[in-house]
Amino acid sequence: KRTTKDPVLGQTAAEDYADDIKKQTGRDMFIFLTNGFDVWFWNRPHEAPRMVKGFHGREALERIRFQNGSKRNLRDIPINAKIVDRGYQIEAVKRVCEGIEKGRRKFLIVHATGTGKTRVAMAIIDVLLKAKRAQRILFLADRKALRDQAFNDGFKVFFPNELKEKVFTGTVDKNKRLFASTIQTFMDVYQEFSIGDFDVIISDESHRSIYHKWKDVFTHFDAIEIGLTATPAELIDRNTYRFFDCEDGNPTALYTY
């Protein structure tokens, strides 16, 4: 649509075009709606339209198409008891998986220090990989020690056969599936990535890492976003709840001190 129009006004016409192409090819088409400023991406019929920051690269669209045809229901994938075995941890994994099945794309897990947030994240990753719902996952932390903990105690231990790397620049091996980096690094390089280069982004200590200039990193990518924090719920800035779409003031999962 022209810049003075809401791009969503073109939704019906875009559906007609996509339906016509499907009649000729037998394949569902991705739909983008834009007025030159706002961009909406519609993975029809699998997901509802959503506003994004730009256009996905071809490789990202090919990966989404693969997921559309190969994905399994997350409820059919057992949670790995070797990763998490405590009730509140299992509950957190289930709530995230249930939310993804319902079309949600943002989640906030509030667990006290020492209760295994990293393990919960690894259990979620395990389910998503096995269900073919994600092929490229980024773990972001605001300190090198937390990045290394996720990489060494998480990725290496629970996914020994998956290709993985720490990210220091805007160039990564796209054959790899698990990535760990600091938010400071990504602040410098995120614009070198396509908005669709990651399927899932996990933000550790998210009450610190989603504000001010760092917020641009998270809003740039079209990915499922999972925030982890140890800060007691009553002390978290309300913006954290809004950022992860917890409009009712309740996180996805809560285990306080």
GROMACS .gro file of C-alpha atoms in nm:
model
  257
    1LYS     CA    1   0.000   0.000   0.000
    2ARG     CA    2   0.101   0.363  -0.041
    3THR     CA    3   0.267   0.521   0.260
    4THR     CA    4  -0.051   0.701   0.368
    5LYS     CA    5  -0.239   0.371   0.400
    6ASP     CA    6  -0.236   0.106   0.670
    7PRO     CA    7  -0.059  -0.195   0.514
    8VAL     CA    8  -0.310  -0.431   0.675
    9LEU     CA    9  -0.570  -0.290   0.431
   10GLY     CA   10  -0.399  -0.500   0.166
   11GLN     CA   11  -0.456  -0.825   0.354
   12THR     CA   12  -0.761  -0.940   0.156
   13ALA     CA   13  -0.599  -0.870  -0.180
   14ALA     CA   14  -0.281  -1.051  -0.069
   15GLU     CA   15  -0.489  -1.353   0.037
   16ASP     CA   16  -0.651  -1.362  -0.308
   17TYR     CA   17  -0.311  -1.358  -0.477
   18ALA     CA   18  -0.180  -1.630  -0.246
   19ASP     CA   19  -0.489  -1.846  -0.302
   20ASP     CA   20  -0.450  -1.812  -0.678
   21ILE     CA   21  -0.085  -1.915  -0.663
   22LYS     CA   22  -0.174  -2.213  -0.443
   23LYS     CA   23  -0.429  -2.330  -0.699
   24GLN     CA   24  -0.155  -2.327  -0.961
   25THR     CA   25   0.129  -2.470  -0.755
   26GLY     CA   26  -0.032  -2.651  -0.462
   27ARG     CA   27   0.188  -2.458  -0.219
   28ASP     CA   28   0.108  -2.204   0.051
   29MET     CA   29   0.277  -1.868   0.002
   30PHE     CA   30   0.431  -1.638   0.260
   31ILE     CA   31   0.262  -1.297   0.265
   32PHE     CA   32   0.421  -0.961   0.341
   33LEU     CA   33   0.207  -0.649   0.388
   34THR     CA   34   0.378  -0.310   0.383
   35ASN     CA   35   0.333   0.059   0.313
   36GLY     CA   36   0.706   0.122   0.288
   37PHE     CA   37   0.741   0.189   0.660
   38ASP     CA   38   0.551  -0.077   0.854
   39VAL     CA   39   0.596  -0.441   0.755
   40TRP     CA   40   0.374  -0.734   0.849
   41PHE     CA   41   0.471  -1.099   0.796
   42TRP     CA   42   0.205  -1.367   0.757
   43ASN     CA   43   0.305  -1.731   0.768
   44ARG     CA   44  -0.037  -1.840   0.646
   45PRO     CA   45  -0.208  -2.067   0.746
   46HIS     CA   46   0.025  -2.158   1.032
   47GLU     CA   47   0.045  -1.828   1.222
   48ALA     CA   48  -0.140  -1.499   1.249
   49PRO     CA   49   0.007  -1.186   1.082
   50ARG     CA   50   0.264  -1.003   1.295
   51MET     CA   51   0.456  -0.678   1.260
   52VAL     CA   52   0.827  -0.722   1.189
   53LYS     CA   53   1.125  -0.493   1.136
   54GLY     CA   54   1.188  -0.581   0.772
   55PHE     CA   55   1.200  -0.869   0.527
   56HIS     CA   56   1.335  -1.216   0.600
   57GLY     CA   57   1.626  -1.344   0.395
   58ARG     CA   58   1.561  -1.632   0.157
   59GLU     CA   59   1.747  -1.878   0.378
   60ALA     CA   60   1.527  -1.781   0.674
   61LEU     CA   61   1.210  -1.832   0.469
   62GLU     CA   62   1.332  -2.172   0.355
   63ARG     CA   63   1.387  -2.267   0.718
   64ILE     CA   64   1.036  -2.152   0.813
   65ARG     CA   65   0.891  -2.351   0.524
   66PHE     CA   66   1.076  -2.661   0.649
   67GLN     CA   67   0.931  -2.609   0.996
   68ASN     CA   68   0.581  -2.567   0.853
   69GLY     CA   69   0.600  -2.908   0.686
   70SER     CA   70   0.796  -3.101   0.949
   71LYS     CA   71   0.694  -2.965   1.289
   72ARG     CA   72   0.547  -3.189   1.556
   73ASN     CA   73   0.309  -3.098   1.835
   74LEU     CA   74   0.513  -2.992   2.136
   75ARG     CA   75   0.283  -3.191   2.365
   76ASP     CA   76   0.408  -3.509   2.197
   77ILE     CA   77   0.771  -3.445   2.294
   78PRO     CA   78   0.860  -3.568   2.645
   79ILE     CA   79   1.055  -3.330   2.866
   80ASN     CA   80   1.406  -3.464   2.919
   81ALA     CA   81   1.434  -3.565   3.286
   82LYS     CA   82   1.813  -3.560   3.257
   83ILE     CA   83   1.792  -3.184   3.208
   84VAL     CA   84   1.510  -3.089   3.448
   85ASP     CA   85   1.342  -3.304   3.711
   86ARG     CA   86   1.193  -3.057   3.959
   87GLY     CA   87   0.823  -2.984   3.948
   88TYR     CA   88   0.849  -2.606   3.902
   89GLN     CA   89   1.107  -2.653   3.624
   90ILE     CA   90   0.888  -2.900   3.436
   91GLU     CA   91   0.590  -2.667   3.481
   92ALA     CA   92   0.785  -2.377   3.328
   93VAL     CA   93   0.879  -2.585   3.023
   94LYS     CA   94   0.518  -2.696   2.979
   95ARG     CA   95   0.382  -2.342   3.002
   96VAL     CA   96   0.619  -2.213   2.736
   97CYS     CA   97   0.539  -2.505   2.505
   98GLU     CA   98   0.165  -2.460   2.558
   99GLY     CA   99   0.198  -2.091   2.480
  100ILE     CA  100   0.388  -2.159   2.157
  101GLU     CA  101   0.116  -2.401   2.048
  102LYS     CA  102  -0.138  -2.124   2.107
  103GLY     CA  103   0.058  -1.882   1.890
  104ARG     CA  104   0.235  -1.680   2.159
  105ARG     CA  105   0.590  -1.566   2.086
  106LYS     CA  106   0.705  -1.399   2.411
  107PHE     CA  107   0.757  -1.558   2.752
  108LEU     CA  108   0.898  -1.451   3.089
  109ILE     CA  109   1.032  -1.704   3.340
  110VAL     CA  110   1.096  -1.571   3.692
  111HIS     CA  111   1.292  -1.822   3.900
  112ALA     CA  112   1.502  -1.746   4.207
  113THR     CA  113   1.880  -1.763   4.191
  114GLY     CA  114   2.016  -2.117   4.208
  115THR     CA  115   1.693  -2.287   4.102
  116GLY     CA  116   1.811  -2.381   3.755
  117LYS     CA  117   1.695  -2.121   3.502
  118THR     CA  118   1.964  -2.226   3.256
  119ARG     CA  119   1.849  -2.587   3.280
  120VAL     CA  120   1.491  -2.480   3.212
  121ALA     CA  121   1.612  -2.296   2.902
  122MET     CA  122   1.802  -2.605   2.786
  123ALA     CA  123   1.496  -2.826   2.839
  124ILE     CA  124   1.286  -2.589   2.627
  125ILE     CA  125   1.554  -2.592   2.356
  126ASP     CA  126   1.558  -2.973   2.366
  127VAL     CA  127   1.182  -2.993   2.307
  128LEU     CA  128   1.187  -2.735   2.026
  129LEU     CA  129   1.474  -2.907   1.844
  130LYS     CA  130   1.315  -3.251   1.868
  131ALA     CA  131   0.980  -3.114   1.748
  132LYS     CA  132   1.153  -2.943   1.453
  133ARG     CA  133   1.009  -2.612   1.569
  134ALA     CA  134   1.348  -2.438   1.577
  135GLN     CA  135   1.677  -2.491   1.398
  136ARG     CA  136   1.874  -2.186   1.512
  137ILE     CA  137   1.875  -2.068   1.873
  138LEU     CA  138   2.056  -1.773   2.032
  139PHE     CA  139   2.129  -1.744   2.405
  140LEU     CA  140   2.211  -1.387   2.512
  141ALA     CA  141   2.355  -1.282   2.847
  142ASP     CA  142   2.471  -0.948   2.981
  143ARG     CA  143   2.797  -1.088   3.121
  144LYS     CA  144   3.064  -1.311   2.970
  145ALA     CA  145   3.045  -1.545   3.270
  146LEU     CA  146   2.675  -1.612   3.206
  147ARG     CA  147   2.740  -1.661   2.834
  148ASP     CA  148   3.014  -1.913   2.910
  149GLN     CA  149   2.795  -2.089   3.165
  150ALA     CA  150   2.519  -2.136   2.908
  151PHE     CA  151   2.769  -2.257   2.649
  152ASN     CA  152   2.981  -2.487   2.867
  153ASP     CA  153   2.731  -2.611   3.124
  154GLY     CA  154   2.431  -2.602   2.891
  155PHE     CA  155   2.503  -2.651   2.522
  156LYS     CA  156   2.810  -2.873   2.561
  157VAL     CA  157   2.657  -3.093   2.829
  158PHE     CA  158   2.304  -3.142   2.696
  159PHE     CA  159   2.362  -3.108   2.320
  160PRO     CA  160   2.704  -3.267   2.259
  161ASN     CA  161   2.617  -3.361   1.900
  162GLU     CA  162   2.475  -3.024   1.794
  163LEU     CA  163   2.698  -2.772   1.614
  164LYS     CA  164   2.746  -2.469   1.836
  165GLU     CA  165   2.954  -2.153   1.867
  166LYS     CA  166   3.007  -1.834   2.063
  167VAL     CA  167   2.928  -1.523   1.861
  168PHE     CA  168   3.181  -1.238   1.859
  169THR     CA  169   3.108  -1.077   1.519
  170GLY     CA  170   2.826  -1.036   1.269
  171THR     CA  171   2.944  -1.343   1.078
  172VAL     CA  172   2.842  -1.688   1.198
  173ASP     CA  173   2.845  -2.038   1.053
  174LYS     CA  174   2.482  -2.080   0.951
  175ASN     CA  175   2.519  -2.458   0.950
  176LYS     CA  176   2.538  -2.441   1.329
  177ARG     CA  177   2.228  -2.444   1.545
  178LEU     CA  178   2.320  -2.320   1.893
  179PHE     CA  179   2.474  -1.979   1.954
  180ALA     CA  180   2.575  -1.795   2.271
  181SER     CA  181   2.681  -1.434   2.299
  182THR     CA  182   2.665  -1.124   2.515
  183ILE     CA  183   2.410  -0.852   2.459
  184GLN     CA  184   2.698  -0.604   2.433
  185THR     CA  185   2.842  -0.794   2.135
  186PHE     CA  186   2.507  -0.813   1.962
  187MET     CA  187   2.444  -0.444   2.011
  188ASP     CA  188   2.737  -0.384   1.777
  189VAL     CA  189   2.655  -0.649   1.515
  190TYR     CA  190   2.281  -0.724   1.515
  191GLN     CA  191   2.209  -0.518   1.203
  192GLU     CA  192   2.436  -0.747   1.004
  193PHE     CA  193   2.183  -1.028   1.055
  194SER     CA  194   1.856  -1.088   0.875
  195ILE     CA  195   1.554  -1.045   1.098
  196GLY     CA  196   1.483  -1.417   1.053
  197ASP     CA  197   1.830  -1.554   1.130
  198PHE     CA  198   1.721  -1.696   1.467
  199ASP     CA  199   1.409  -1.894   1.553
  200VAL     CA  200   1.441  -1.848   1.930
  201ILE     CA  201   1.625  -1.589   2.140
  202ILE     CA  202   1.671  -1.654   2.512
  203SER     CA  203   1.762  -1.351   2.723
  204ASP     CA  204   1.928  -1.423   3.057
  205GLU     CA  205   1.884  -1.164   3.333
  206SER     CA  206   1.625  -1.007   3.106
  207HIS     CA  207   1.524  -0.740   3.358
  208ARG     CA  208   1.858  -0.575   3.281
  209SER     CA  209   1.911  -0.655   2.914
  210ILE     CA  210   1.594  -0.538   2.739
  211TYR     CA  211   1.611  -0.167   2.812
  212HIS     CA  212   1.749   0.147   2.653
  213LYS     CA  213   1.975   0.087   2.352
  214TRP     CA  214   1.989  -0.290   2.409
  215LYS     CA  215   1.618  -0.325   2.340
  216ASP     CA  216   1.686  -0.273   1.969
  217VAL     CA  217   1.859  -0.611   1.955
  218PHE     CA  218   1.543  -0.791   2.060
  219THR     CA  219   1.301  -0.592   1.849
  220HIS     CA  220   1.518  -0.638   1.538
  221PHE     CA  221   1.466  -1.014   1.515
  222ASP     CA  222   1.148  -1.202   1.429
  223ALA     CA  223   1.193  -1.481   1.682
  224ILE     CA  224   1.029  -1.646   1.978
  225GLU     CA  225   1.167  -1.458   2.280
  226ILE     CA  226   1.211  -1.612   2.623
  227GLY     CA  227   1.324  -1.395   2.914
  228LEU     CA  228   1.490  -1.540   3.224
  229THR     CA  229   1.530  -1.346   3.548
  230ALA     CA  230   1.597  -1.419   3.913
  231THR     CA  231   1.457  -1.088   4.034
  232PRO     CA  232   1.149  -1.143   4.253
  233ALA     CA  233   0.835  -1.061   4.059
  234GLU     CA  234   0.735  -0.772   4.281
  235LEU     CA  235   1.066  -0.594   4.212
  236ILE     CA  236   1.070  -0.625   3.834
  237ASP     CA  237   1.003  -0.305   3.644
  238ARG     CA  238   0.655  -0.330   3.494
  239ASN     CA  239   0.806  -0.269   3.150
  240THR     CA  240   0.957  -0.616   3.167
  241TYR     CA  241   0.608  -0.762   3.187
  242ARG     CA  242   0.488  -0.550   2.896
  243PHE     CA  243   0.790  -0.637   2.683
  244PHE     CA  244   0.716  -1.008   2.720
  245ASP     CA  245   0.340  -0.955   2.674
  246CYS     CA  246   0.255  -1.037   3.036
  247GLU     CA  247  -0.021  -0.779   3.038
  248ASP     CA  248  -0.194  -0.934   3.339
  249GLY     CA  249   0.115  -0.876   3.554
  250ASN     CA  250   0.193  -1.246   3.580
  251PRO     CA  251   0.502  -1.404   3.424
  252THR     CA  252   0.477  -1.725   3.222
  253ALA     CA  253   0.629  -1.917   3.514
  254LEU     CA  254   0.710  -1.804   3.868
  255TYR     CA  255   0.919  -1.961   4.145
  256THR     CA  256   1.011  -1.698   4.406
  257TYR     CA  257   1.250  -1.695   4.699
   0.00000   0.00000   0.00000
